[in-house]
Amino acid sequence: MTDVLARVVALKTTPIPELKQLWRDLFDTAPPPYNRRFLENRLAYRLQELANGGLKTSTIKRLEVLGEQVDGGKAKIRSRRADDRPVAGTKLIREWQGTPYEVVVQPDHFEFQGQRYQSLSSIAKVITGTVWNGWMFFGLRARRSA
């Protein structure tokens, strides 16, 4: 268990090319074009899964049944709200002029630097000092129209 924990902790400082190679080794597929945080989280889960075993088959089947009840088997619907707003708890990260900014989606507002905002546009204005479409600023526009 200590070895697995050490490998998981080491992911934080592992260069991205090495993370991608580890992905190839553990999943036997090319790594997805997602950000570092995604790779770290998924690799950490996979390392633990290989060491301790994954979910029981009965648990997987139960989750699939519950998913079918929620969305008729359409995973895209499951991950989105009816109003296209990202799911509560989602962290939107945007780098602006070399500084990263993080917004947390809440059920009825957006949280940025400890304050509540009703729109992403108002947060984009605070960050940039100019008027922006918040969905576009945080890279959500393309997904909404898809």
CSV table of C-alpha atoms in Angstrom, one decimal:
chain,number,residue,atom,x,y,z
A,1,MET,CA,0.0,0.0,0.0
A,2,THR,CA,2.9,2.4,0.8
A,3,ASP,CA,4.3,1.8,-2.7
A,4,VAL,CA,1.0,2.7,-4.3
A,5,LEU,CA,0.6,5.8,-2.2
A,6,ALA,CA,4.2,6.9,-3.1
A,7,ARG,CA,3.4,6.4,-6.8
A,8,VAL,CA,0.2,8.4,-6.5
A,9,VAL,CA,1.9,11.3,-4.7
A,10,ALA,CA,4.7,11.3,-7.3
A,11,LEU,CA,2.2,12.0,-10.1
A,12,LYS,CA,2.1,15.7,-9.0
A,13,THR,CA,5.7,16.3,-9.9
A,14,THR,CA,6.0,13.9,-12.9
A,15,PRO,CA,6.6,15.7,-16.2
A,16,ILE,CA,3.6,15.5,-18.6
A,17,PRO,CA,5.5,13.3,-21.2
A,18,GLU,CA,6.1,10.7,-18.4
A,19,LEU,CA,2.4,10.9,-17.4
A,20,LYS,CA,1.4,10.2,-20.9
A,21,GLN,CA,3.8,7.3,-21.1
A,22,LEU,CA,2.4,5.9,-17.9
A,23,TRP,CA,-1.1,6.3,-19.4
A,24,ARG,CA,0.0,4.2,-22.3
A,25,ASP,CA,1.5,1.6,-20.0
A,26,LEU,CA,-1.6,1.4,-17.7
A,27,PHE,CA,-4.4,1.7,-20.2
A,28,ASP,CA,-2.8,0.3,-23.4
A,29,THR,CA,-4.2,3.3,-25.3
A,30,ALA,CA,-3.0,6.7,-26.3
A,31,PRO,CA,-3.6,9.3,-23.6
A,32,PRO,CA,-6.5,11.7,-24.1
A,33,PRO,CA,-5.9,15.4,-24.9
A,34,TYR,CA,-7.0,16.5,-21.5
A,35,ASN,CA,-5.3,18.7,-18.9
A,36,ARG,CA,-2.7,17.6,-16.4
A,37,ARG,CA,-5.2,17.4,-13.5
A,38,PHE,CA,-7.4,14.9,-15.4
A,39,LEU,CA,-4.4,12.7,-16.2
A,40,GLU,CA,-3.2,12.8,-12.6
A,41,ASN,CA,-6.6,12.0,-11.2
A,42,ARG,CA,-7.3,9.2,-13.6
A,43,LEU,CA,-3.8,7.7,-13.3
A,44,ALA,CA,-4.1,7.8,-9.5
A,45,TYR,CA,-7.4,5.9,-9.6
A,46,ARG,CA,-5.9,3.4,-12.1
A,47,LEU,CA,-2.9,2.7,-9.9
A,48,GLN,CA,-5.1,2.1,-6.9
A,49,GLU,CA,-7.5,0.0,-8.9
A,50,LEU,CA,-4.7,-2.2,-10.1
A,51,ALA,CA,-3.3,-2.6,-6.6
A,52,ASN,CA,-6.5,-3.0,-4.7
A,53,GLY,CA,-9.0,-4.2,-7.3
A,54,GLY,CA,-11.7,-2.3,-9.0
A,55,LEU,CA,-15.4,-2.1,-8.3
A,56,LYS,CA,-17.3,-5.3,-7.9
A,57,THR,CA,-19.2,-6.5,-11.0
A,58,SER,CA,-22.5,-6.2,-9.0
A,59,THR,CA,-21.7,-2.5,-8.2
A,60,ILE,CA,-20.9,-1.7,-11.9
A,61,LYS,CA,-24.2,-3.3,-13.0
A,62,ARG,CA,-26.1,-1.4,-10.3
A,63,LEU,CA,-24.6,1.9,-11.4
A,64,GLU,CA,-25.4,1.1,-15.0
A,65,VAL,CA,-29.1,0.5,-14.1
A,66,LEU,CA,-29.2,3.7,-12.1
A,67,GLY,CA,-27.7,5.6,-15.1
A,68,GLU,CA,-30.3,4.1,-17.4
A,69,GLN,CA,-33.1,5.4,-15.1
A,70,VAL,CA,-31.7,8.9,-15.0
A,71,ASP,CA,-30.9,9.4,-18.7
A,72,GLY,CA,-32.0,6.5,-20.8
A,73,GLY,CA,-28.4,5.4,-21.2
A,74,LYS,CA,-27.1,8.6,-22.7
A,75,ALA,CA,-24.0,9.5,-20.8
A,76,LYS,CA,-23.8,13.1,-22.2
A,77,ILE,CA,-27.2,13.8,-20.6
A,78,ARG,CA,-26.0,12.4,-17.3
A,79,SER,CA,-23.1,14.8,-17.1
A,80,ARG,CA,-25.1,17.9,-17.8
A,81,ARG,CA,-27.9,19.9,-16.2
A,82,ALA,CA,-31.1,20.6,-18.2
A,83,ASP,CA,-30.1,24.2,-18.6
A,84,ASP,CA,-26.6,23.3,-19.9
A,85,ARG,CA,-24.9,24.7,-16.8
A,86,PRO,CA,-22.0,22.6,-15.7
A,87,VAL,CA,-22.7,20.2,-12.9
A,88,ALA,CA,-22.3,21.6,-9.4
A,89,GLY,CA,-18.8,21.1,-8.1
A,90,THR,CA,-17.2,21.5,-11.5
A,91,LYS,CA,-14.0,23.6,-11.4
A,92,LEU,CA,-13.5,26.0,-14.4
A,93,ILE,CA,-9.9,26.9,-14.7
A,94,ARG,CA,-8.8,29.7,-17.1
A,95,GLU,CA,-5.3,31.2,-17.4
A,96,TRP,CA,-5.4,35.0,-18.2
A,97,GLN,CA,-2.1,36.8,-18.8
A,98,GLY,CA,-0.1,34.2,-17.1
A,99,THR,CA,-2.3,33.9,-14.0
A,100,PRO,CA,-4.6,30.9,-13.5
A,101,TYR,CA,-8.1,31.6,-12.2
A,102,GLU,CA,-10.5,29.0,-10.8
A,103,VAL,CA,-14.3,29.2,-10.6
A,104,VAL,CA,-16.4,26.6,-8.8
A,105,VAL,CA,-19.8,25.9,-10.1
A,106,GLN,CA,-22.4,25.8,-7.3
A,107,PRO,CA,-26.1,24.7,-7.7
A,108,ASP,CA,-27.4,28.3,-8.0
A,109,HIS,CA,-24.3,30.5,-8.5
A,110,PHE,CA,-20.6,30.6,-9.3
A,111,GLU,CA,-17.9,31.0,-6.6
A,112,PHE,CA,-14.8,32.9,-7.4
A,113,GLN,CA,-12.2,34.0,-4.9
A,114,GLY,CA,-14.6,33.4,-2.0
A,115,GLN,CA,-17.4,35.5,-3.5
A,116,ARG,CA,-20.7,34.5,-5.2
A,117,TYR,CA,-21.5,35.5,-8.7
A,118,GLN,CA,-24.7,34.9,-10.7
A,119,SER,CA,-22.9,34.8,-14.1
A,120,LEU,CA,-19.6,33.7,-15.6
A,121,SER,CA,-19.6,37.0,-17.5
A,122,SER,CA,-19.4,39.0,-14.3
A,123,ILE,CA,-16.4,36.9,-13.2
A,124,ALA,CA,-14.7,37.3,-16.7
A,125,LYS,CA,-15.1,41.1,-16.3
A,126,VAL,CA,-13.5,41.0,-12.9
A,127,ILE,CA,-10.6,39.0,-14.3
A,128,THR,CA,-10.0,41.0,-17.5
A,129,GLY,CA,-11.5,44.4,-16.8
A,130,THR,CA,-13.5,44.2,-20.0
A,131,VAL,CA,-16.9,42.7,-21.0
A,132,TRP,CA,-16.7,39.1,-22.1
A,133,ASN,CA,-19.2,36.3,-22.7
A,134,GLY,CA,-18.5,34.2,-19.7
A,135,TRP,CA,-19.3,30.9,-21.4
A,136,MET,CA,-16.8,31.7,-24.1
A,137,PHE,CA,-14.1,33.1,-21.7
A,138,PHE,CA,-14.1,29.8,-19.8
A,139,GLY,CA,-14.2,27.7,-23.0
A,140,LEU,CA,-17.8,26.4,-22.6
A,141,ARG,CA,-19.4,27.9,-25.7
A,142,ALA,CA,-18.4,25.1,-28.1
A,143,ARG,CA,-19.7,22.4,-25.8
A,144,ARG,CA,-23.0,24.2,-25.3
A,145,SER,CA,-23.8,24.4,-29.0
A,146,ALA,CA,-22.7,20.8,-29.6
